[in-house]
Coordinates of N, CA and C in Angstrom, one line a residue:
M1 N -228.8 -86.2 -58.1 CA -229.2 -86.9 -57.0 C -230.8 -87.2 -57.0
L2 N -231.5 -86.1 -57.4 CA -232.9 -86.3 -57.5 C -233.3 -87.3 -58.6
R3 N -232.6 -87.3 -59.7 CA -232.8 -88.3 -60.7 C -232.7 -89.7 -60.2
V4 N -231.7 -89.9 -59.4 CA -231.5 -91.3 -58.8 C -232.6 -91.7 -57.9
L5 N -233.1 -90.7 -57.1 CA -234.2 -91.0 -56.2 C -235.5 -91.3 -57.0
M6 N -235.6 -90.6 -58.1 CA -236.8 -90.8 -58.9 C -236.8 -92.2 -59.5
I7 N -235.7 -92.9 -59.6 CA -235.6 -94.2 -60.1 C -235.6 -95.2 -59.0
L8 N -234.9 -94.9 -57.9 CA -234.7 -95.9 -56.8 C -236.0 -96.1 -56.0
V9 N -236.7 -95.0 -55.7 CA -237.9 -95.1 -54.8 C -239.0 -96.0 -55.5
P10 N -239.3 -95.7 -56.8 CA -240.4 -96.6 -57.4 C -239.8 -98.0 -57.5
L11 N -238.6 -98.2 -57.8 CA -238.0 -99.6 -57.9 C -238.1 -100.3 -56.6
A12 N -237.7 -99.6 -55.5 CA -237.8 -100.2 -54.2 C -239.3 -100.5 -53.8
L13 N -240.2 -99.6 -54.1 CA -241.6 -99.9 -53.9 C -242.1 -101.1 -54.6
S14 N -241.7 -101.2 -55.9 CA -242.1 -102.3 -56.7 C -241.6 -103.6 -56.2
V15 N -240.3 -103.6 -55.8 CA -239.7 -104.9 -55.3 C -240.4 -105.3 -54.0
F16 N -240.6 -104.3 -53.1 CA -241.3 -104.6 -51.8 C -242.7 -105.1 -52.1
A17 N -243.5 -104.5 -53.0 CA -244.9 -104.9 -53.2 C -244.9 -106.3 -53.9
F18 N -243.9 -106.6 -54.8 CA -243.9 -107.9 -55.4 C -243.6 -109.0 -54.4
I19 N -242.6 -108.7 -53.6 CA -242.3 -109.7 -52.5 C -243.4 -109.9 -51.5
D20 N -244.0 -108.8 -51.2 CA -245.2 -108.9 -50.3 C -246.3 -109.7 -50.9
C21 N -246.5 -109.4 -52.2 CA -247.6 -110.1 -52.9 C -247.4 -111.6 -53.0
I22 N -246.2 -112.0 -53.3 CA -245.9 -113.5 -53.5 C -245.8 -114.2 -52.2
T23 N -245.5 -113.5 -51.1 CA -245.4 -114.2 -49.8 C -246.7 -114.1 -49.0
T24 N -247.7 -113.5 -49.5 CA -249.0 -113.3 -48.8 C -249.8 -114.6 -49.0
D25 N -250.5 -115.1 -48.0 CA -251.4 -116.2 -48.1 C -252.6 -115.9 -49.0
E26 N -253.0 -116.9 -49.7 CA -254.2 -116.8 -50.6 C -255.4 -116.2 -49.9
K27 N -255.6 -116.6 -48.7 CA -256.8 -116.2 -48.0 C -256.8 -114.7 -47.6
D28 N -255.6 -114.1 -47.6 CA -255.4 -112.7 -47.3 C -255.5 -111.7 -48.5
V29 N -255.6 -112.3 -49.7 CA -255.6 -111.5 -50.9 C -257.1 -111.1 -51.3
R30 N -257.3 -109.8 -51.6 CA -258.6 -109.3 -51.9 C -258.7 -109.0 -53.4
W31 N -259.9 -108.9 -53.9 CA -260.3 -108.4 -55.2 C -259.9 -109.3 -56.4
M32 N -258.7 -109.8 -56.5 CA -258.2 -110.6 -57.7 C -257.4 -111.7 -57.1
P33 N -257.2 -112.8 -57.9 CA -256.3 -113.8 -57.5 C -254.9 -113.3 -57.4
K34 N -254.1 -114.0 -56.6 CA -252.8 -113.6 -56.3 C -251.9 -113.5 -57.5
P35 N -251.9 -114.5 -58.4 CA -251.1 -114.4 -59.6 C -251.4 -113.1 -60.5
L36 N -252.6 -112.7 -60.5 CA -253.0 -111.5 -61.3 C -252.4 -110.3 -60.6
W37 N -252.4 -110.2 -59.3 CA -251.8 -109.1 -58.5 C -250.3 -109.1 -58.8
A38 N -249.6 -110.2 -58.8 CA -248.2 -110.2 -59.1 C -247.9 -109.7 -60.5
I39 N -248.7 -110.2 -61.5 CA -248.5 -109.7 -62.9 C -248.8 -108.2 -62.9
L40 N -249.8 -107.7 -62.3 CA -250.1 -106.3 -62.2 C -248.9 -105.5 -61.7
V41 N -248.3 -106.0 -60.6 CA -247.2 -105.3 -60.0 C -246.0 -105.3 -60.9
L42 N -245.8 -106.3 -61.6 CA -244.7 -106.4 -62.6 C -244.9 -105.6 -63.8
L43 N -246.1 -105.6 -64.4 CA -246.3 -104.9 -65.6 C -246.5 -103.4 -65.4
F44 N -247.1 -103.0 -64.3 CA -247.3 -101.5 -64.0 C -246.7 -101.3 -62.7
P45 N -245.3 -101.1 -62.6 CA -244.7 -101.1 -61.3 C -245.2 -100.0 -60.3
L46 N -245.4 -98.8 -60.7 CA -245.8 -97.8 -59.8 C -247.3 -98.0 -59.4
A47 N -248.2 -98.0 -60.4 CA -249.6 -98.1 -60.2 C -249.9 -99.5 -59.6
G48 N -249.3 -100.5 -60.0 CA -249.6 -101.9 -59.5 C -249.2 -102.0 -58.0
S49 N -248.0 -101.4 -57.7 CA -247.5 -101.5 -56.3 C -248.4 -100.7 -55.4
I50 N -248.8 -99.5 -55.8 CA -249.6 -98.7 -54.9 C -251.0 -99.4 -54.8
S51 N -251.5 -99.9 -55.8 CA -252.9 -100.5 -55.7 C -252.8 -101.8 -54.9
W52 N -251.7 -102.6 -55.0 CA -251.5 -103.8 -54.1 C -251.5 -103.3 -52.7
L53 N -250.7 -102.3 -52.4 CA -250.5 -101.9 -51.0 C -251.8 -101.3 -50.4
L54 N -252.6 -100.7 -51.2 CA -253.8 -100.0 -50.7 C -255.0 -101.0 -50.6
V55 N -255.2 -101.8 -51.7 CA -256.4 -102.6 -51.7 C -256.2 -104.1 -51.9
G56 N -255.0 -104.5 -52.2 CA -254.8 -105.9 -52.6 C -254.8 -106.9 -51.5
R57 N -254.3 -106.5 -50.3 CA -254.1 -107.4 -49.2 C -255.0 -107.0 -48.1
D58 N -255.6 -108.0 -47.4 CA -256.4 -107.7 -46.3 C -255.5 -107.6 -45.0
R59 N -255.2 -106.4 -44.7 CA -254.3 -106.1 -43.6 C -254.9 -106.3 -42.2
T60 N -256.2 -106.3 -42.1 CA -256.8 -106.5 -40.8 C -256.9 -107.9 -40.3
R61 N -256.8 -108.9 -41.2 CA -256.9 -110.3 -40.9 C -255.6 -110.7 -40.2
G62 N -255.7 -111.3 -39.1 CA -254.5 -111.9 -38.4 C -253.7 -110.8 -37.7
A63 N -254.0 -109.6 -37.8 CA -253.2 -108.6 -37.1 C -253.7 -108.5 -35.6
A64 N -252.8 -108.7 -34.7 CA -253.2 -108.7 -33.3 C -252.9 -107.3 -32.8
G65 N -253.9 -106.7 -32.2 CA -253.7 -105.4 -31.6 C -253.1 -105.6 -30.2
P66 N -252.9 -104.4 -29.5 CA -252.2 -104.5 -28.2 C -252.9 -105.4 -27.2
G67 N -254.2 -105.4 -27.2 CA -255.0 -106.2 -26.2 C -255.4 -107.6 -26.7
R68 N -255.1 -107.9 -27.9 CA -255.5 -109.2 -28.4 C -254.3 -110.1 -28.7
R69 N -254.5 -111.4 -28.6 CA -253.5 -112.4 -28.9 C -253.7 -112.9 -30.3
G70 N -252.7 -112.8 -31.2 CA -252.8 -113.3 -32.5 C -252.5 -114.8 -32.5
G71 N -252.9 -115.5 -33.5 CA -252.6 -116.9 -33.6 C -251.1 -117.1 -33.9
G72 N -250.4 -117.5 -32.8 CA -248.9 -117.7 -33.0 C -248.2 -116.4 -32.9
G73 N -247.0 -116.4 -33.4 CA -246.2 -115.2 -33.3 C -245.3 -115.2 -32.0
W74 N -244.5 -114.2 -31.9 CA -243.6 -114.2 -30.7 C -244.3 -113.5 -29.5
V75 N -244.0 -114.1 -28.4 CA -244.6 -113.5 -27.1 C -243.4 -113.2 -26.2
A76 N -243.4 -112.1 -25.6 CA -242.4 -111.7 -24.7 C -242.3 -112.7 -23.5
P77 N -241.2 -113.0 -22.9 CA -241.1 -114.0 -21.9 C -241.9 -113.6 -20.7
D78 N -242.1 -112.4 -20.3 CA -242.9 -112.1 -19.1 C -244.4 -112.2 -19.4
D79 N -244.8 -112.3 -20.7 CA -246.2 -112.6 -21.0 C -246.5 -114.0 -21.4
N80 N -245.4 -114.9 -21.4 CA -245.6 -116.2 -21.8 C -245.9 -117.1 -20.5
P81 N -247.1 -117.7 -20.4 CA -247.4 -118.4 -19.2 C -246.5 -119.7 -19.0
E82 N -246.1 -120.3 -20.1 CA -245.3 -121.5 -20.0 C -243.9 -121.1 -19.4
F83 N -243.4 -120.0 -19.9 CA -242.1 -119.6 -19.3 C -242.2 -119.2 -17.8
L84 N -243.3 -118.6 -17.5 CA -243.5 -118.2 -16.0 C -243.7 -119.5 -15.2
R85 N -244.4 -120.4 -15.7 CA -244.5 -121.7 -15.0 C -243.2 -122.4 -14.8
S86 N -242.3 -122.4 -15.9 CA -241.0 -123.0 -15.7 C -240.2 -122.3 -14.7
L87 N -240.3 -121.0 -14.5 CA -239.6 -120.3 -13.5 C -240.1 -120.7 -12.1
D88 N -241.4 -120.9 -12.0 CA -242.0 -121.3 -10.7 C -241.5 -122.7 -10.4
D89 N -241.4 -123.6 -11.4 CA -240.9 -124.9 -11.1 C -239.4 -124.9 -10.7
E90 N -238.6 -124.0 -11.2 CA -237.2 -123.9 -10.9 C -237.1 -123.4 -9.4
T91 N -237.9 -122.5 -9.0 CA -237.7 -121.9 -7.7 C -238.5 -122.6 -6.7
G92 N -239.2 -123.7 -7.0 CA -240.0 -124.4 -6.1 C -241.3 -123.7 -5.8
G93 N -241.8 -122.9 -6.6 CA -243.1 -122.2 -6.5 C -243.0 -121.1 -5.5
K94 N -241.9 -120.7 -5.0 CA -241.8 -119.6 -4.0 C -241.8 -118.2 -4.6
G95 N -241.5 -118.2 -5.9 CA -241.4 -116.8 -6.5 C -240.1 -116.1 -6.2
G96 N -239.2 -116.7 -5.5 CA -238.0 -116.1 -5.2 C -236.8 -116.9 -5.8
R97 N -235.6 -116.7 -5.3 CA -234.5 -117.4 -5.8 C -234.4 -118.8 -5.2
K98 N -233.7 -119.6 -6.0 CA -233.4 -121.0 -5.5 C -232.3 -120.9 -4.4
K99 N -232.2 -121.8 -3.5 CA -231.2 -121.8 -2.5 C -229.8 -122.1 -2.9
D100 N -229.7 -122.8 -4.0 CA -228.3 -123.1 -4.5 C -227.8 -122.0 -5.4
D101 N -228.4 -120.9 -5.5 CA -227.9 -119.8 -6.3 C -226.6 -119.3 -5.7
D102 N -225.8 -118.6 -6.5 CA -224.5 -118.0 -6.0 C -224.7 -116.7 -5.3
G103 N -225.9 -116.2 -5.2 CA -226.2 -114.9 -4.6 C -226.1 -114.9 -3.1
P104 N -226.2 -113.8 -2.5 CA -226.1 -113.7 -1.0 C -227.3 -114.4 -0.3
E105 N -227.0 -115.0 0.8 CA -228.1 -115.7 1.5 C -228.9 -114.7 2.3
E106 N -230.2 -114.9 2.4 CA -231.1 -114.0 3.1 C -231.4 -114.5 4.4

């Protein structure tokens, strides 16, 4: 079992690093051009993968923290101003339910 893990873990790491390398934007790649990183990951699977993950990609660029809005990406409905505006439009701006709902009348 340990022999299998010693083969599968580096293989999975290499596959992950290679896919991450080829799908990363050129502007997010550091130190070397992207094709050289891909070749490095393929020729030296363990060392290349680890070096790509540690220094090859600029992981701080475009990463939105909890208090910051990233450019694009998914936004929860309760944080989406357009969605909240559409709810206000549906309810007539009252913030409550519409009168034609099937719920109990108040």
